Tab-separated table of C-alpha atoms in Angstrom:
chain	number	residue	atom	x	y	z
A	1	MET	CA	96.960	76.943	134.923
A	2	LYS	CA	94.292	76.972	137.586
A	3	TYR	CA	92.922	73.767	139.145
A	4	TYR	CA	89.131	73.863	139.186
A	5	SER	CA	88.018	71.589	142.022
A	6	TYR	CA	84.743	69.792	142.547
A	7	ASP	CA	83.904	72.089	145.478
A	8	THR	CA	84.358	75.208	143.360
A	9	PHE	CA	82.325	73.580	140.606
A	10	LYS	CA	79.544	72.806	143.073
A	11	ASN	CA	79.260	76.403	144.217
A	12	ASP	CA	79.485	77.824	140.703
A	13	THR	CA	76.869	75.393	139.443
A	14	LYS	CA	74.501	76.419	142.229
A	15	LYS	CA	74.940	80.050	141.203
A	16	LEU	CA	74.285	79.080	137.600
A	17	LEU	CA	71.152	77.174	138.612
A	18	LEU	CA	69.780	80.316	140.259
A	19	LEU	CA	70.067	82.084	136.910
A	20	LEU	CA	68.463	79.215	135.003
A	21	ARG	CA	65.423	78.444	137.150
A	22	GLU	CA	63.055	81.015	135.707
A	23	ASP	CA	63.485	79.948	132.106
A	24	ASN	CA	61.622	76.658	132.489
A	25	PHE	CA	63.828	74.638	130.190
A	26	GLU	CA	62.373	71.295	129.153
A	27	ALA	CA	65.466	69.608	127.756
A	28	ILE	CA	69.236	69.858	127.854
A	29	VAL	CA	71.670	69.419	125.004
A	30	THR	CA	75.184	68.661	126.224
A	31	VAL	CA	78.202	69.513	124.162
A	32	ALA	CA	80.502	66.465	124.417
A	33	ARG	CA	82.706	65.986	126.222
A	34	GLY	CA	83.199	69.181	128.187
A	35	GLY	CA	79.576	69.732	129.134
A	36	PHE	CA	78.799	66.274	130.491
A	37	THR	CA	79.413	66.736	134.218
A	38	LEU	CA	77.817	70.179	134.285
A	39	SER	CA	74.782	68.952	132.330
A	40	HIS	CA	74.304	66.131	134.771
A	41	ALA	CA	74.332	68.557	137.713
A	42	ILE	CA	71.986	71.002	135.972
A	43	SER	CA	69.586	68.240	134.948
A	44	GLU	CA	69.336	67.144	138.573
A	45	GLY	CA	69.100	70.693	139.902
A	46	LEU	CA	66.348	71.655	137.469
A	47	ASN	CA	64.781	68.187	137.430
A	48	ILE	CA	65.033	67.834	133.675
A	49	ARG	CA	65.029	64.209	132.559
A	50	ASP	CA	65.518	64.818	128.852
A	51	VAL	CA	69.271	65.174	128.400
A	52	GLN	CA	70.772	64.658	124.975
A	53	SER	CA	74.275	65.133	123.639
A	54	ILE	CA	75.908	66.569	120.602
A	55	ARG	CA	79.448	65.974	119.440
A	56	THR	CA	81.738	68.126	117.362
A	57	GLU	CA	85.032	67.545	115.640
A	58	LEU	CA	87.539	69.956	114.252
A	59	TYR	CA	88.931	69.159	110.835
A	60	ASP	CA	92.168	70.847	111.787
A	61	LYS	CA	93.561	73.188	114.398
A	62	SER	CA	92.681	76.394	112.581
A	63	LEU	CA	89.479	76.725	114.612
A	64	LYS	CA	87.635	78.205	111.666
A	65	ARG	CA	83.937	77.733	111.968
A	66	ASP	CA	83.622	75.938	108.650
A	67	ASN	CA	85.978	73.292	109.914
A	68	ILE	CA	83.712	72.127	112.698
A	69	THR	CA	81.689	69.015	112.016
A	70	ILE	CA	78.628	68.468	114.173
A	71	PHE	CA	77.465	64.948	114.953
A	72	ALA	CA	73.966	65.222	116.282
A	73	LYS	CA	70.714	63.411	116.182
A	74	CYS	CA	68.589	65.356	118.610
A	75	GLN	CA	64.887	64.656	118.964
A	76	PHE	CA	62.536	67.210	120.504
A	77	ASN	CA	58.935	66.152	120.757
A	78	GLY	CA	56.678	69.052	121.667
A	79	ILE	CA	59.504	70.821	123.417
A	80	LYS	CA	59.870	74.587	123.183
A	81	ARG	CA	62.768	75.606	125.428
A	82	VAL	CA	66.141	73.881	125.371
A	83	LEU	CA	69.312	74.645	127.304
A	84	VAL	CA	72.640	73.980	125.596
A	85	VAL	CA	75.436	73.276	128.079
A	86	ASP	CA	79.221	73.362	127.763
A	87	ASP	CA	81.987	73.906	130.301
A	88	ILE	CA	83.616	76.928	128.670
A	89	SER	CA	83.198	79.274	125.761
A	90	ASP	CA	86.890	79.534	124.915
A	91	SER	CA	87.401	80.416	121.265
A	92	GLY	CA	83.611	80.215	121.119
A	93	GLU	CA	83.644	78.539	117.710
A	94	THR	CA	82.154	75.270	118.932
A	95	LEU	CA	79.233	76.828	120.771
A	96	LYS	CA	78.614	79.302	117.965
A	97	SER	CA	78.425	76.466	115.449
A	98	VAL	CA	76.253	74.317	117.684
A	99	MET	CA	73.786	77.138	118.393
A	100	SER	CA	73.549	78.030	114.695
A	101	TYR	CA	73.018	74.414	113.768
A	102	LEU	CA	70.259	73.876	116.344
A	103	ALA	CA	68.434	77.113	115.475
A	104	GLU	CA	68.508	76.176	111.796
A	105	GLU	CA	67.555	72.528	112.280
A	106	PHE	CA	64.814	73.000	114.871
A	107	LYS	CA	62.917	76.149	114.020
A	108	GLY	CA	60.328	77.128	116.609
A	109	ILE	CA	62.395	75.888	119.514
A	110	GLU	CA	64.174	78.438	121.664
A	111	PHE	CA	67.760	77.500	122.463
A	112	LYS	CA	69.774	79.222	125.172
A	113	SER	CA	73.302	78.420	126.275
A	114	ALA	CA	75.060	78.125	129.614
A	115	THR	CA	78.702	77.651	130.551
A	116	LEU	CA	80.818	77.931	133.681
A	117	PHE	CA	83.490	79.999	131.950
A	118	TYR	CA	83.511	82.635	129.260
A	119	LYS	CA	86.579	84.139	127.683
A	120	LYS	CA	86.278	87.747	126.585
A	121	THR	CA	88.034	86.929	123.325
A	122	SER	CA	85.381	84.335	122.497
A	123	VAL	CA	83.430	84.864	119.266
A	124	TYR	CA	80.293	83.754	121.115
A	125	GLU	CA	78.909	84.829	124.478
A	126	PRO	CA	76.675	82.272	126.212
A	127	ASP	CA	73.322	83.472	127.531
A	128	PHE	CA	74.405	82.395	131.001
A	129	TRP	CA	77.935	82.159	132.357
A	130	ILE	CA	79.531	82.447	135.793
A	131	ASN	CA	83.257	83.141	135.544
A	132	GLU	CA	85.460	85.006	133.176
A	133	ALA	CA	88.409	82.852	132.131
A	134	ASP	CA	91.736	84.615	132.081
A	135	ASP	CA	93.890	81.515	132.351
A	136	TRP	CA	93.803	77.900	131.241
A	137	ILE	CA	91.283	76.045	133.416
A	138	ASP	CA	92.376	72.676	134.724
A	139	PHE	CA	88.921	71.157	135.265
A	140	PHE	CA	88.786	68.407	137.882
A	141	TRP	CA	87.285	66.012	135.345
A	142	GLU	CA	90.335	66.503	133.115
A	143	ARG	CA	92.820	66.131	135.967
A	144	ASP	CA	91.508	63.662	138.527
A	145	PHE	CA	91.294	60.565	136.333
A	146	LEU	CA	94.629	60.601	134.550
A	147	GLU	CA	96.475	57.294	134.510
A	148	ASP	CA	99.501	58.162	136.624
A	149	LYS	CA	97.520	59.276	139.652
A	150	THR	CA	97.595	56.875	142.589
A	151	ILE	CA	94.510	55.470	144.216
A	152	SER	CA	94.288	56.877	147.703
B	1	MET	CA	70.496	55.854	152.323
B	2	LYS	CA	74.208	56.276	151.773
B	3	TYR	CA	75.742	59.544	150.544
B	4	TYR	CA	78.164	58.862	147.727
B	5	SER	CA	80.653	61.727	147.701
B	6	TYR	CA	82.820	63.051	144.921
B	7	ASP	CA	85.950	61.760	146.680
B	8	THR	CA	84.566	58.235	146.878
B	9	PHE	CA	83.483	58.487	143.262
B	10	LYS	CA	86.971	59.584	142.271
B	11	ASN	CA	88.614	56.570	143.891
B	12	ASP	CA	86.029	54.114	142.577
B	13	THR	CA	86.339	55.521	139.068
B	14	LYS	CA	90.124	55.116	139.175
B	15	LYS	CA	89.632	51.476	140.146
B	16	LEU	CA	87.151	51.064	137.305
B	17	LEU	CA	89.601	52.652	134.868
B	18	LEU	CA	92.224	50.069	135.792
B	19	LEU	CA	89.783	47.344	134.730
B	20	LEU	CA	88.881	49.116	131.501
B	21	ARG	CA	92.281	50.064	130.128
B	22	GLU	CA	93.126	46.810	128.393
B	23	ASP	CA	89.957	46.645	126.336
B	24	ASN	CA	90.879	49.529	124.027
B	25	PHE	CA	87.407	50.986	123.750
B	26	GLU	CA	87.002	53.513	120.954
B	27	ALA	CA	83.728	55.124	121.948
B	28	ILE	CA	81.462	55.538	124.954
B	29	VAL	CA	77.688	55.397	125.067
B	30	THR	CA	76.275	57.078	128.158
B	31	VAL	CA	72.944	56.078	129.594
B	32	ALA	CA	71.199	59.370	130.454
B	33	ARG	CA	71.092	60.816	132.976
B	34	GLY	CA	72.797	58.586	135.515
B	35	GLY	CA	75.874	57.793	133.476
B	36	PHE	CA	76.859	61.326	132.487
B	37	THR	CA	79.369	62.227	135.207
B	38	LEU	CA	80.982	58.777	135.164
B	39	SER	CA	81.210	58.789	131.361
B	40	HIS	CA	82.916	62.145	131.431
B	41	ALA	CA	85.512	60.871	133.902
B	42	ILE	CA	86.071	57.641	131.960
B	43	SER	CA	86.359	59.469	128.649
B	44	GLU	CA	89.088	61.662	130.119
B	45	GLY	CA	90.817	58.775	131.876
B	46	LEU	CA	90.879	56.620	128.739
B	47	ASN	CA	91.269	59.570	126.367
B	48	ILE	CA	88.186	58.678	124.345
B	49	ARG	CA	86.762	61.668	122.499
B	50	ASP	CA	83.744	59.935	120.994
B	51	VAL	CA	81.103	60.072	123.723
B	52	GLN	CA	77.459	59.649	122.782
B	53	SER	CA	74.323	59.329	124.851
B	54	ILE	CA	71.205	57.239	124.875
B	55	ARG	CA	68.005	57.998	126.715
B	56	THR	CA	65.325	55.684	128.007
B	57	GLU	CA	61.859	56.223	129.349
B	58	LEU	CA	59.602	53.944	131.288
B	59	TYR	CA	56.000	53.777	130.172
B	60	ASP	CA	54.960	53.043	133.708
B	61	LYS	CA	56.490	51.984	136.991
B	62	SER	CA	56.122	48.275	136.413
B	63	LEU	CA	59.737	48.086	135.254
B	64	LYS	CA	58.918	45.442	132.707
B	65	ARG	CA	61.392	45.343	129.908
B	66	ASP	CA	58.805	45.846	127.203
B	67	ASN	CA	57.842	49.113	128.799
B	68	ILE	CA	61.205	50.753	128.231
B	69	THR	CA	61.441	53.076	125.267
B	70	ILE	CA	64.919	53.797	123.964
B	71	PHE	CA	65.675	57.141	122.340
B	72	ALA	CA	68.928	56.744	120.522
B	73	LYS	CA	70.614	57.846	117.380
B	74	CYS	CA	74.103	56.538	117.796
B	75	GLN	CA	76.611	56.682	114.971
B	76	PHE	CA	79.670	54.452	114.902
B	77	ASN	CA	81.968	54.912	111.952
B	78	GLY	CA	84.546	52.175	111.704
B	79	ILE	CA	84.376	51.569	115.418
B	80	LYS	CA	84.584	48.041	116.817
B	81	ARG	CA	84.625	48.327	120.616
B	82	VAL	CA	82.178	50.468	122.563
B	83	LEU	CA	81.768	50.921	126.307
B	84	VAL	CA	78.264	51.513	127.653
B	85	VAL	CA	78.260	53.453	130.936
B	86	ASP	CA	75.663	53.906	133.655
B	87	ASP	CA	75.933	54.694	137.349
B	88	ILE	CA	74.158	51.600	138.673
B	89	SER	CA	72.573	48.394	137.526
B	90	ASP	CA	69.644	48.474	139.950
B	91	SER	CA	66.698	46.526	138.579
B	92	GLY	CA	68.948	46.046	135.555
B	93	GLU	CA	66.073	46.464	133.120
B	94	THR	CA	67.413	49.660	131.580
B	95	LEU	CA	70.903	48.336	130.904
B	96	LYS	CA	69.553	45.004	129.717
B	97	SER	CA	67.313	46.765	127.202
B	98	VAL	CA	70.027	49.149	126.075
B	99	MET	CA	72.584	46.374	125.562
B	100	SER	CA	70.069	44.263	123.603
B	101	TYR	CA	69.107	47.227	121.479
B	102	LEU	CA	72.722	48.130	120.648
B	103	ALA	CA	73.741	44.535	119.853
B	104	GLU	CA	70.752	44.193	117.551
B	105	GLU	CA	71.117	47.580	115.874
B	106	PHE	CA	74.884	47.564	115.401
B	107	LYS	CA	75.960	44.055	114.528
B	108	GLY	CA	79.719	43.565	114.338
B	109	ILE	CA	80.414	46.031	117.118
B	110	GLU	CA	81.340	44.679	120.537
B	111	PHE	CA	79.537	46.398	123.379
B	112	LYS	CA	80.596	46.042	126.991
B	113	SER	CA	79.075	47.730	130.008
B	114	ALA	CA	80.452	49.408	133.122
B	115	THR	CA	78.797	50.764	136.252
B	116	LEU	CA	79.891	51.888	139.692
B	117	PHE	CA	77.223	49.822	141.434
B	118	TYR	CA	75.593	46.492	140.834
B	119	LYS	CA	72.713	45.068	142.784
B	120	LYS	CA	72.634	41.298	143.167
B	121	THR	CA	68.918	41.256	142.394
B	122	SER	CA	69.550	42.962	139.052
B	123	VAL	CA	68.406	41.074	135.946
B	124	TYR	CA	71.606	42.202	134.231
B	125	GLU	CA	75.210	42.093	135.408
B	126	PRO	CA	77.519	44.677	133.826
B	127	ASP	CA	80.826	43.452	132.420
B	128	PHE	CA	82.615	45.799	134.823
B	129	TRP	CA	81.378	47.057	138.180
B	130	ILE	CA	83.034	48.182	141.412
B	131	ASN	CA	80.606	48.082	144.334
B	132	GLU	CA	77.723	45.915	145.316
B	133	ALA	CA	74.727	48.066	146.226
B	134	ASP	CA	72.875	46.937	149.320
B	135	ASP	CA	71.230	50.255	150.088
B	136	TRP	CA	69.847	53.232	148.180
B	137	ILE	CA	72.784	55.245	146.861
B	138	ASP	CA	72.555	58.996	147.293
B	139	PHE	CA	74.882	60.024	144.469
B	140	PHE	CA	76.518	63.437	144.935
B	141	TRP	CA	75.136	64.579	141.573
B	142	GLU	CA	71.611	63.868	142.785
B	143	ARG	CA	72.146	65.566	146.156
B	144	ASP	CA	74.516	68.502	145.766
B	145	PHE	CA	72.464	70.601	143.354
B	146	LEU	CA	69.028	70.503	144.886
B	147	GLU	CA	67.281	73.859	145.165
B	148	ASP	CA	67.094	74.230	148.939
B	149	LYS	CA	70.805	73.881	149.530
B	150	THR	CA	72.594	77.108	150.406
B	151	ILE	CA	75.555	78.461	148.523
B	152	SER	CA	78.584	78.306	150.746
């Protein structure tokens, strides 16, 4: 398990922003919860004020696509290019479902996806990603706020 | 203008989490964009998977309450206690509007609010806050991802 610090995140996100700048995205859809911190950084870096979120739940642990429920009420008024953000495409089932859902629900809008990590065994490859994941990533947002940590 | 680093954020958020633990919140509503990073940390610290977001827009710069439009499609199924999260209660108009909207729209649900900063001149005081803001806060998420910064 590899600890992924804020400093590493900052540098990776800057690299990701360089890849994203030319696409002129007008809105961001965050996949909850994993994409929240990254979306915030990207929205500031690209100066995109329209940030929405989408939530998924697995019926069970089988990770089959049909078992993913999407809770979403996105609204896009006159928007043509939307960036979908998550931290990692691991199994890829979540992002695959979310991208299919958005493409189906909002025809005429172009959706692209960005993550920090991509696993080669994923069933979905994001349009933009920075690192290949070969180990479990211990993201700072999952580690730094756990109850038993002391306040320094 | 005071730079608010990730390390300071981490310690403040841990203090905030200590205040929040006893309330047994079941869901989080994030005020976009400012509340995204804090919401992510709180959701991990309290182990709350249901994180939704709400977006506001000002018609003009007058900051009058009537000029705030709320874009929200929250869904709360069987949930009774919800935490609303933003980074700062500055003028307080946004949080005041959001809290009024949620209380009106979802009767029977208890909404409480949490921020990192609270300004004494704010028209709204969050239920939970950590620091009094006496200067402009330069949050790391607003500073660290700007285009002209070099990749180290």
